Coordinates of N, CA and C in Angstrom, one line a residue:
Chain E
R137 N -15.1 81.7 -51.3 CA -13.8 81.8 -51.6 C -13.2 82.2 -52.5
K138 N -11.7 82.4 -52.3 CA -10.7 83.0 -53.7 C -10.4 81.8 -54.2
E139 N -10.0 81.7 -55.9 CA -9.1 80.7 -55.6 C -7.8 80.1 -55.1
V140 N -7.2 81.4 -55.0 CA -5.6 82.0 -55.0 C -6.7 82.4 -53.8
E141 N -4.9 82.3 -52.2 CA -5.2 83.1 -50.7 C -4.4 83.4 -51.2
Q142 N -3.8 84.6 -50.3 CA -2.0 84.8 -50.6 C -2.5 86.3 -48.7
D143 N -1.5 86.2 -47.8 CA -1.1 87.0 -46.8 C -0.7 87.9 -47.1
P144 N -1.2 88.6 -46.8 CA -0.8 90.8 -48.4 C 0.3 91.0 -47.7
G145 N 0.4 91.4 -47.0 CA 1.7 91.1 -46.1 C 1.3 92.3 -45.1
P146 N 2.2 93.8 -45.1 CA 3.9 93.6 -46.2 C 4.8 92.7 -45.1
F147 N 5.7 91.9 -45.1 CA 7.0 91.4 -44.7 C 7.4 92.8 -45.1
N148 N 7.8 92.8 -43.8 CA 9.6 93.4 -44.3 C 11.0 93.1 -43.2
V149 N 11.3 93.0 -44.0 CA 13.0 92.1 -43.3 C 13.7 92.9 -43.3
P150 N 15.1 92.5 -42.4 CA 16.7 93.2 -42.5 C 17.5 92.3 -43.5
E151 N 18.6 93.2 -45.0 CA 19.4 92.0 -45.8 C 19.8 90.8 -45.4
G152 N 20.0 90.5 -45.7 CA 20.6 89.3 -45.1 C 20.0 87.9 -44.5
A153 N 17.7 88.7 -44.4 CA 16.9 87.2 -43.4 C 16.1 87.0 -44.1
T154 N 15.9 86.3 -44.0 CA 15.3 84.9 -44.8 C 14.3 84.7 -44.2
V155 N 12.8 85.1 -45.0 CA 11.5 85.5 -44.7 C 10.9 84.4 -46.0
A156 N 10.2 84.7 -45.2 CA 8.8 83.2 -46.6 C 7.0 83.0 -46.5
F157 N 6.8 82.5 -46.5 CA 5.1 82.9 -46.6 C 4.8 82.1 -48.3
N158 N 3.2 81.8 -47.5 CA 2.6 81.3 -48.1 C 1.8 81.6 -49.5
C159 N 0.5 80.3 -49.4 CA 0.2 81.0 -50.5 C -1.0 79.6 -50.9
T160 N -2.0 79.8 -51.0 CA -3.5 78.7 -50.9 C -4.3 79.0 -51.9
Y161 N -4.6 77.7 -52.9 CA -5.5 77.0 -53.8 C -6.5 76.4 -53.2
S162 N -7.6 76.3 -54.0 CA -9.1 75.4 -54.0 C -9.5 74.5 -54.6
N163 N -7.8 74.4 -55.9 CA -8.7 73.2 -57.1 C -8.0 72.3 -56.5
S164 N -8.2 70.9 -56.5 CA -7.3 70.3 -55.8 C -6.9 69.5 -56.8
A165 N -8.1 70.4 -58.4 CA -7.0 69.6 -59.7 C -6.1 70.2 -59.9
S166 N -5.2 71.2 -60.1 CA -4.3 72.3 -60.2 C -3.2 71.0 -60.3
Q167 N -3.0 72.3 -62.2 CA -2.2 71.0 -63.1 C -0.4 71.6 -62.3
S168 N -0.5 73.4 -62.3 CA 0.7 73.4 -61.6 C 0.9 75.1 -61.4
F169 N 2.0 75.4 -61.3 CA 2.0 76.4 -59.6 C 3.6 77.7 -60.3
F170 N 2.7 78.7 -60.3 CA 4.1 79.7 -60.5 C 4.1 81.1 -59.7
W171 N 5.0 81.3 -59.9 CA 5.5 82.5 -59.2 C 5.9 83.5 -59.2
Y172 N 5.2 84.9 -59.4 CA 5.9 85.8 -60.6 C 6.0 86.8 -60.0
R173 N 7.4 87.2 -60.3 CA 7.8 88.4 -59.8 C 6.9 90.3 -60.3
Q174 N 6.2 91.2 -59.4 CA 6.0 91.8 -59.9 C 6.5 93.7 -58.7
D175 N 7.0 94.3 -59.6 CA 7.7 95.2 -58.8 C 6.7 96.6 -59.5
C176 N 6.9 97.6 -58.2 CA 5.4 99.4 -57.9 C 4.8 98.9 -60.1
R177 N 4.5 99.1 -60.4 CA 3.4 99.5 -61.5 C 4.1 99.2 -62.1
K178 N 4.7 97.9 -62.5 CA 5.4 96.8 -63.9 C 3.8 95.6 -64.0
E179 N 5.4 95.3 -64.9 CA 4.5 94.1 -64.8 C 5.1 92.2 -64.8
P180 N 3.6 91.7 -64.6 CA 4.4 91.2 -63.3 C 5.8 90.2 -64.5
K181 N 6.5 89.6 -63.4 CA 7.3 88.2 -64.1 C 7.7 86.8 -63.3
L182 N 8.1 85.9 -64.4 CA 7.9 84.7 -64.0 C 9.3 84.1 -63.0
L183 N 9.3 84.3 -61.7 CA 10.1 84.2 -60.8 C 10.1 82.3 -60.5
M184 N 9.7 82.1 -61.3 CA 9.0 79.4 -61.1 C 8.6 79.5 -60.9
S185 N 8.8 78.6 -61.8 CA 7.5 77.6 -62.2 C 8.1 76.2 -60.6
V186 N 6.7 75.9 -60.5 CA 6.3 74.8 -59.2 C 5.8 72.8 -59.1
Y187 N 6.6 72.5 -60.8 CA 5.8 71.4 -60.8 C 5.1 69.8 -60.5
S188 N 6.4 69.5 -59.6 CA 6.0 68.4 -58.6 C 6.2 68.9 -57.0
S189 N 7.4 68.1 -56.1 CA 7.2 68.9 -54.5 C 7.6 70.0 -54.8
G190 N 8.8 70.5 -55.6 CA 9.0 71.5 -55.5 C 9.8 72.2 -56.6
N191 N 11.3 73.7 -55.5 CA 11.8 73.9 -56.5 C 12.9 75.1 -55.8
E192 N 14.1 74.4 -57.1 CA 15.4 75.8 -56.1 C 16.2 76.1 -57.1
D193 N 16.0 77.5 -56.5 CA 16.9 78.9 -58.2 C 18.0 79.7 -57.3
G194 N 18.4 79.7 -57.0 CA 19.3 79.6 -55.8 C 19.2 79.9 -54.5
R195 N 18.7 81.4 -54.6 CA 18.0 82.1 -53.5 C 16.6 82.1 -52.5
F196 N 16.2 80.9 -53.5 CA 14.8 80.6 -53.5 C 14.0 79.7 -53.6
T197 N 13.8 80.1 -52.8 CA 12.6 77.7 -53.1 C 11.7 78.0 -52.8
A198 N 10.9 78.0 -53.6 CA 9.4 76.8 -53.6 C 9.0 75.9 -53.1
Q199 N 7.8 75.5 -52.6 CA 7.8 73.9 -52.1 C 6.7 73.8 -52.4
L200 N 5.4 72.8 -53.1 CA 4.3 72.6 -53.7 C 4.3 70.9 -52.2
N201 N 2.8 71.2 -51.4 CA 2.3 70.8 -50.7 C 1.1 70.8 -51.2
R202 N 0.2 69.8 -51.7 CA -0.9 68.5 -52.7 C -2.0 68.3 -51.3
A203 N -1.2 67.9 -50.4 CA -2.3 67.2 -49.1 C -3.1 68.4 -49.0
S204 N -2.7 69.5 -48.5 CA -2.8 70.7 -47.4 C -3.6 71.7 -48.8
Q205 N -2.9 71.8 -50.2 CA -2.9 72.9 -50.4 C -3.1 74.0 -51.0
Y206 N -1.8 74.5 -50.2 CA -0.1 75.5 -50.4 C 0.5 75.1 -50.9
I207 N 1.2 76.5 -51.2 CA 2.8 76.5 -52.0 C 3.1 77.5 -51.7
S208 N 4.1 77.4 -50.7 CA 4.3 78.6 -50.5 C 6.8 78.3 -51.0
L209 N 7.0 79.8 -50.8 CA 7.5 80.9 -51.5 C 9.0 81.1 -49.7
L210 N 10.5 80.6 -49.9 CA 11.5 81.1 -49.1 C 12.2 82.1 -50.2
I211 N 13.0 82.3 -49.1 CA 14.0 83.8 -50.3 C 15.3 83.9 -49.0
R212 N 16.2 83.3 -49.4 CA 17.4 83.4 -48.3 C 18.1 84.2 -48.6
D213 N 18.9 84.8 -47.8 CA 20.1 86.2 -47.6 C 18.9 87.2 -48.4
S214 N 18.3 87.6 -48.4 CA 17.8 88.7 -48.7 C 18.6 90.1 -49.1
K215 N 17.9 91.0 -51.2 CA 18.5 91.7 -51.2 C 17.8 93.2 -50.5
L216 N 17.8 94.0 -51.4 CA 17.3 95.3 -51.1 C 15.7 94.4 -52.6
S217 N 17.0 94.8 -53.7 CA 15.9 94.2 -54.9 C 14.9 93.2 -55.0
D218 N 15.2 92.5 -53.5 CA 14.2 91.1 -53.8 C 13.1 92.2 -53.4
S219 N 12.6 93.4 -52.9 CA 11.6 93.7 -52.0 C 10.4 93.7 -53.6
A220 N 9.3 93.6 -53.6 CA 8.6 93.2 -54.5 C 7.5 92.4 -53.8
T221 N 6.2 92.8 -54.9 CA 5.4 92.5 -54.8 C 5.2 90.5 -55.3
Y222 N 5.0 89.7 -55.0 CA 5.4 88.0 -54.9 C 4.1 87.5 -55.6
L223 N 3.6 87.4 -57.1 CA 2.5 87.0 -57.2 C 2.7 85.9 -56.9
C224 N 1.5 84.6 -56.0 CA 1.3 82.9 -56.9 C -0.2 82.6 -58.0
V225 N 0.6 82.0 -59.0 CA -0.3 82.0 -59.6 C -0.8 80.0 -59.6
V226 N -1.3 79.5 -60.3 CA -2.3 78.1 -60.4 C -2.5 78.4 -61.8
N227 N -2.7 77.1 -61.8 CA -3.0 76.4 -63.9 C -3.8 75.1 -63.4
D228 N -5.1 75.8 -63.7 CA -6.2 74.7 -63.4 C -6.4 74.3 -65.0
G229 N -5.9 74.2 -65.8 CA -6.1 73.2 -66.6 C -6.5 74.4 -67.5
D230 N -5.9 73.9 -69.3 CA -7.2 74.5 -70.4 C -7.2 75.7 -70.3
Y231 N -5.7 76.4 -70.6 CA -5.1 77.6 -70.5 C -5.9 79.0 -69.4
K232 N -6.1 78.6 -68.5 CA -6.6 79.3 -67.6 C -5.4 78.9 -66.2
L233 N -5.7 80.4 -65.9 CA -4.6 80.6 -64.6 C -4.9 81.7 -63.7
S234 N -5.1 81.4 -62.6 CA -5.6 81.3 -61.6 C -4.6 82.7 -60.8
F235 N -4.9 83.6 -60.7 CA -3.5 84.8 -59.4 C -4.4 85.5 -57.8
G236 N -3.1 85.5 -57.6 CA -3.6 85.4 -56.2 C -3.6 86.6 -56.5
A237 N -4.3 87.6 -54.1 CA -3.7 89.1 -55.1 C -1.6 89.5 -54.9
G238 N -1.3 89.1 -54.7 CA -0.1 89.0 -54.2 C 0.5 89.5 -52.6
T239 N 1.8 88.5 -51.7 CA 3.0 89.3 -51.3 C 3.3 89.9 -50.9
T240 N 3.4 91.3 -50.7 CA 4.3 92.6 -51.1 C 6.2 92.9 -49.0
V241 N 6.7 92.1 -50.5 CA 7.8 91.9 -49.5 C 9.1 93.1 -49.5
T242 N 9.6 93.5 -48.4 CA 9.6 95.6 -48.3 C 11.8 95.2 -47.8
V243 N 12.5 94.8 -47.9 CA 13.8 94.8 -47.9 C 14.1 95.7 -46.8
R244 N 14.8 96.0 -46.2 CA 15.3 97.2 -45.2 C 16.7 96.6 -45.7
A245 N 17.7 98.5 -45.3 CA 18.8 98.1 -45.1 C 19.6 97.9 -44.0
Chain F
D299 N 15.2 91.4 -81.5 CA 14.8 91.7 -79.9 C 13.4 90.8 -79.3
G300 N 13.5 89.4 -78.7 CA 11.9 89.0 -78.6 C 11.6 89.7 -77.3
G301 N 9.5 89.7 -77.8 CA 9.5 90.1 -76.8 C 7.9 90.7 -76.7
I302 N 7.3 91.0 -76.0 CA 5.7 91.4 -76.0 C 5.6 92.6 -76.3
T303 N 4.7 93.5 -76.1 CA 5.1 95.4 -76.9 C 2.8 95.7 -76.4
Q304 N 3.4 96.7 -75.5 CA 1.9 96.9 -75.2 C 1.4 98.6 -76.0
S305 N 1.6 99.2 -76.2 CA 0.8 100.5 -76.6 C -0.5 100.7 -76.3
P306 N -1.0 101.8 -75.9 CA -0.1 103.2 -75.1 C 0.5 102.1 -74.0
K307 N 1.0 103.1 -73.1 CA 2.1 103.3 -71.8 C 0.8 102.9 -71.0
Y308 N 0.6 104.6 -71.4 CA -0.2 105.8 -70.3 C -2.3 106.1 -71.6
L309 N -3.1 105.5 -71.1 CA -4.3 105.6 -71.8 C -5.6 106.4 -71.2
F310 N -5.9 107.8 -71.9 CA -7.1 109.1 -70.7 C -8.3 108.9 -72.4
R311 N -9.9 108.0 -71.5 CA -10.2 108.8 -72.3 C -11.8 108.5 -71.0
K312 N -12.3 110.4 -71.9 CA -14.4 110.1 -72.0 C -14.7 109.3 -71.4
E313 N -15.4 109.7 -70.0 CA -16.5 108.7 -70.7 C -17.3 109.1 -72.0
G314 N -18.3 107.1 -72.0 CA -18.9 107.4 -73.4 C -17.7 107.2 -75.2
Q315 N -16.4 106.7 -73.7 CA -16.2 106.6 -76.1 C -15.3 105.0 -75.7
N316 N -14.8 104.4 -76.6 CA -14.0 103.4 -77.1 C -13.0 103.7 -76.7
V317 N -11.7 102.2 -76.6 CA -10.5 103.3 -76.8 C -10.2 101.3 -76.8
T318 N -9.3 101.8 -77.8 CA -9.0 100.3 -78.4 C -6.8 100.4 -77.9
L319 N -6.9 98.9 -77.1 CA -5.6 98.7 -76.2 C -4.4 98.0 -77.3
S320 N -3.5 98.9 -77.9 CA -2.7 97.2 -78.7 C -2.4 96.4 -78.4
C321 N -2.0 95.2 -78.5 CA -0.5 93.8 -77.8 C 0.0 94.1 -79.1
E322 N 1.2 93.0 -79.0 CA 2.1 92.6 -80.0 C 3.4 92.1 -79.8
Q323 N 3.3 90.6 -80.4 CA 4.6 89.4 -79.7 C 4.9 89.3 -80.5
N324 N 5.8 88.7 -80.7 CA 7.1 88.1 -82.0 C 7.2 87.3 -81.1
L325 N 7.2 86.6 -79.6 CA 7.8 85.2 -79.5 C 7.2 84.6 -80.4
N326 N 6.5 84.0 -81.3 CA 5.6 83.2 -82.5 C 5.0 82.0 -81.4
H327 N 4.4 82.9 -80.2 CA 3.2 82.0 -79.0 C 1.7 81.9 -80.7
D328 N 1.6 81.1 -79.3 CA 0.3 80.6 -80.4 C -1.1 81.3 -79.6
A329 N -1.5 81.3 -78.3 CA -1.7 81.8 -77.4 C -1.9 83.6 -76.7
M330 N -2.9 84.2 -76.3 CA -2.3 85.4 -75.6 C -3.8 85.7 -75.6
Y331 N -3.8 86.5 -74.2 CA -4.3 86.9 -73.3 C -4.8 88.4 -72.7
W332 N -5.7 88.7 -72.3 CA -6.0 90.2 -71.0 C -5.9 90.1 -71.1
Y333 N -6.0 91.3 -69.5 CA -6.5 90.6 -67.9 C -6.1 92.2 -67.1
R334 N -6.7 92.5 -66.2 CA -7.0 93.7 -66.3 C -6.7 93.9 -64.3
Q335 N -5.5 94.4 -63.8 CA -5.5 94.2 -62.5 C -5.6 95.5 -62.1
D336 N -6.6 95.6 -60.3 CA -7.4 96.1 -59.8 C -6.5 96.2 -57.7
P337 N -6.4 97.4 -57.9 CA -5.5 97.7 -56.3 C -5.8 96.6 -55.4
G338 N -5.2 95.9 -55.3 CA -5.5 94.5 -53.7 C -6.5 93.5 -54.6
Q339 N -6.1 93.6 -56.1 CA -6.8 92.4 -56.5 C -5.7 91.3 -57.1
G340 N -6.7 90.1 -58.0 CA -5.4 89.3 -58.6 C -5.6 89.9 -59.4
L341 N -4.9 89.8 -60.8 CA -4.8 89.9 -62.3 C -6.3 89.2 -62.7
R342 N -7.0 89.2 -63.9 CA -8.3 88.7 -63.6 C -8.9 88.6 -65.8
L343 N -8.9 87.7 -65.5 CA -8.8 87.1 -67.4 C -9.9 87.8 -67.9
I344 N -9.9 88.6 -69.2 CA -10.8 89.6 -69.4 C -11.1 88.8 -70.5
Y345 N -10.0 88.5 -72.0 CA -9.8 87.5 -73.2 C -9.4 86.5 -73.5
Y346 N -8.8 85.4 -74.4 CA -8.3 85.0 -74.3 C -8.1 84.1 -75.9
S347 N -6.6 84.1 -76.6 CA -7.3 83.6 -77.8 C -6.8 81.9 -77.8
Q348 N -6.9 81.1 -78.4 CA -5.6 80.3 -78.6 C -5.2 80.1 -79.6
I349 N -5.7 80.4 -80.7 CA -5.2 80.7 -82.5 C -6.2 81.5 -82.8
V350 N -4.9 81.9 -84.3 CA -5.9 83.2 -84.9 C -7.8 82.8 -85.0
N351 N -7.7 83.7 -85.2 CA -9.9 84.0 -85.4 C -10.3 82.5 -84.9
D352 N -10.2 83.2 -83.9 CA -11.2 82.4 -82.3 C -10.6 82.8 -81.4
F353 N -11.4 83.0 -80.6 CA -11.0 83.4 -78.9 C -11.7 83.8 -78.3
Q354 N -12.3 83.5 -77.1 CA -13.2 83.0 -75.5 C -13.2 83.7 -75.0
K355 N -14.7 84.0 -74.1 CA -14.3 85.1 -72.9 C -14.1 84.4 -71.6
G356 N -13.5 85.6 -71.5 CA -12.8 84.9 -69.4 C -13.7 85.3 -68.2
D357 N -13.7 85.6 -67.1 CA -14.3 86.3 -65.9 C -14.9 87.2 -66.4
I358 N -14.0 87.9 -67.1 CA -14.3 89.2 -67.1 C -14.8 89.9 -68.5
A359 N -15.7 89.4 -69.5 CA -15.6 90.1 -70.9 C -16.4 91.3 -70.9
E360 N -17.3 91.8 -70.2 CA -18.7 92.0 -70.2 C -18.1 93.4 -70.7
G361 N -18.0 94.0 -70.9 CA -18.3 96.1 -71.9 C -16.5 95.8 -72.4
Y362 N -15.7 94.3 -73.5 CA -14.7 94.3 -73.4 C -14.8 94.0 -75.2
S363 N -13.6 93.9 -75.7 CA -14.4 93.5 -76.9 C -12.6 92.9 -77.6
V364 N -12.9 91.6 -78.4 CA -11.2 91.3 -78.9 C -11.1 91.6 -80.7
S365 N -10.2 91.0 -81.4 CA -10.3 90.8 -82.4 C -8.5 89.7 -82.3
R366 N -8.6 88.8 -82.9 CA -7.6 87.3 -83.2 C -7.1 87.3 -84.6
E367 N -6.8 89.0 -85.8 CA -5.9 89.0 -86.9 C -4.8 88.3 -88.1
K368 N -4.3 88.3 -87.0 CA -2.9 87.4 -87.2 C -2.5 87.2 -85.5
K369 N -1.7 86.1 -85.6 CA -0.9 84.9 -84.5 C 0.3 86.1 -83.9
E370 N 0.3 87.6 -84.2 CA 1.5 88.6 -83.5 C 0.8 89.2 -83.3
S371 N -0.7 89.8 -83.0 CA -1.5 90.8 -82.6 C -2.1 90.3 -81.6
F372 N -3.2 91.4 -80.4 CA -4.2 90.6 -80.4 C -5.3 92.0 -79.6
P373 N -5.5 92.8 -80.0 CA -5.5 94.3 -79.5 C -7.2 93.9 -78.5
L374 N -7.2 94.5 -77.4 CA -8.3 94.6 -77.3 C -9.2 96.3 -77.0
T375 N -10.7 96.5 -77.4 CA -10.7 97.9 -77.4 C -12.0 97.7 -75.8
V376 N -11.8 98.3 -75.2 CA -13.1 99.0 -73.8 C -13.8 100.1 -74.0
T377 N -15.0 99.6 -74.6 CA -15.9 99.5 -74.9 C -16.8 101.1 -74.1
S378 N -18.1 101.1 -74.1 CA -18.5 102.8 -73.2 C -19.8 101.8 -72.2
A379 N -19.8 100.4 -72.2 CA -20.5 99.7 -71.7 C -20.1 99.1 -70.9
Q380 N -18.6 98.8 -70.5 CA -17.9 98.6 -69.6 C -18.0 100.1 -68.2
K381 N -18.7 99.2 -67.0 CA -18.7 100.5 -66.4 C -17.7 101.0 -65.2
N382 N -16.5 100.7 -65.5 CA -15.7 100.2 -64.2 C -13.7 100.2 -66.0
P383 N -13.6 101.0 -66.1 CA -12.2 100.2 -66.7 C -11.7 100.8 -66.6
T384 N -11.4 101.8 -65.4 CA -10.4 101.9 -64.8 C -9.6 101.1 -64.5
A385 N -8.5 100.8 -65.0 CA -7.5 99.8 -63.7 C -6.0 99.4 -65.1
F386 N -5.6 98.6 -64.4 CA -3.6 98.9 -65.0 C -4.7 97.2 -66.4
Y387 N -4.1 97.5 -67.5 CA -4.3 96.2 -68.5 C -3.3 95.6 -69.1
L388 N -3.0 94.4 -68.4 CA -2.0 92.9 -69.0 C -2.3 92.3 -70.2
C389 N -1.5 92.7 -71.1 CA -1.9 91.7 -72.2 C -0.2 89.9 -71.8
A390 N -1.0 89.0 -72.0 CA -0.1 88.3 -71.7 C 0.6 86.9 -73.3
S391 N 1.5 86.4 -74.0 CA 1.3 85.1 -74.1 C 2.1 83.7 -73.6
S392 N 1.2 83.6 -74.6 CA 2.4 81.4 -74.4 C 2.3 80.1 -75.4
G393 N 2.8 79.9 -75.6 CA 2.8 78.7 -76.6 C 4.2 78.5 -77.2
G394 N 4.6 77.7 -78.3 CA 5.3 78.6 -78.9 C 6.5 77.5 -79.0
T395 N 7.9 78.0 -79.4 CA 9.2 77.4 -79.7 C 9.1 78.2 -78.0
S396 N 9.1 79.1 -77.0 CA 9.6 79.7 -76.2 C 10.0 79.4 -74.9
G397 N 8.6 78.8 -74.8 CA 8.8 77.4 -73.4 C 8.3 76.4 -73.5
S398 N 7.1 76.4 -71.9 CA 6.5 75.6 -71.5 C 4.9 76.0 -72.4
T399 N 3.4 74.9 -72.5 CA 2.8 76.4 -72.9 C 2.0 76.7 -71.5
D400 N 2.8 76.7 -70.9 CA 1.6 77.0 -70.3 C 1.8 77.7 -69.3
T401 N 2.9 78.2 -69.3 CA 3.6 79.3 -68.6 C 3.5 80.6 -69.8
Q402 N 3.2 81.7 -68.7 CA 2.9 83.0 -69.7 C 4.1 84.6 -69.4
Y403 N 4.0 84.8 -70.2 CA 5.2 86.0 -70.1 C 4.5 87.2 -70.7
F404 N 4.3 88.2 -70.2 CA 3.7 89.2 -69.7 C 4.1 90.6 -71.2
G405 N 3.9 91.7 -71.4 CA 3.5 92.9 -71.5 C 3.5 93.9 -70.6
P406 N 4.4 94.6 -71.3 CA 4.8 96.1 -70.0 C 3.4 96.8 -69.1
G407 N 2.8 97.0 -70.4 CA 1.0 96.8 -69.3 C 0.5 98.1 -70.3
T408 N -0.9 98.7 -70.4 CA -1.8 100.0 -70.2 C -1.8 99.7 -69.4
R409 N -1.9 101.5 -68.3 CA -2.3 101.8 -67.8 C -3.8 103.5 -68.2
L410 N -5.4 103.2 -68.2 CA -6.2 103.0 -68.5 C -6.5 103.7 -67.5
T411 N -7.3 104.9 -67.5 CA -7.9 106.7 -66.1 C -9.0 107.2 -67.5
V412 N -10.1 106.7 -67.5 CA -11.1 107.0 -67.1 C -12.1 108.4 -66.6
L413 N -11.5 109.2 -67.2 CA -11.5 111.5 -66.5 C -13.5 111.4 -66.7

């Protein structure tokens, strides 16, 4: 079983729509959680950290459910520039991060 | 400008050759990491270093070697023992004055192709 699992998508949504997707993790002792955004053939860039039950940053909302061991990311009022792959990242402690394979989102005009 | 630089951006290697990928950071971060990314897979940890002159193997260290002689630099050598080296290699750093200790920031990556 993979440590971090994501629906690869793609999620194809029109501009202005809301899109949400989940990530599940296997280690119940995981310490902290992150969403990174990765554009095609580029490096991952930190989108947001999720340390407690959730976090909101503008149009982006992340929620953490420790009981069910999943993290979700919701994007409201999607923009064309939101098209990217979103990586779910889990910190198991001691500098070790586990990465999901990513969820691809495509926003169309 | 603070950041992480990697060079070269693209690298082509013949089978049997060793190559070294450069990673430099001026963020004053203590920890540095090397990952590889293959299509359809998550990033996998090759090596990491928490402090100068010390480093640990990650999940897929076989066929790779590193050094950490300076805080700013963490070069990765891909040896001829690495059976499938074609991949996108990403260097990251964390810790120090620029953020919380477990948030990692990535360099632009090196795309290695074995001919």
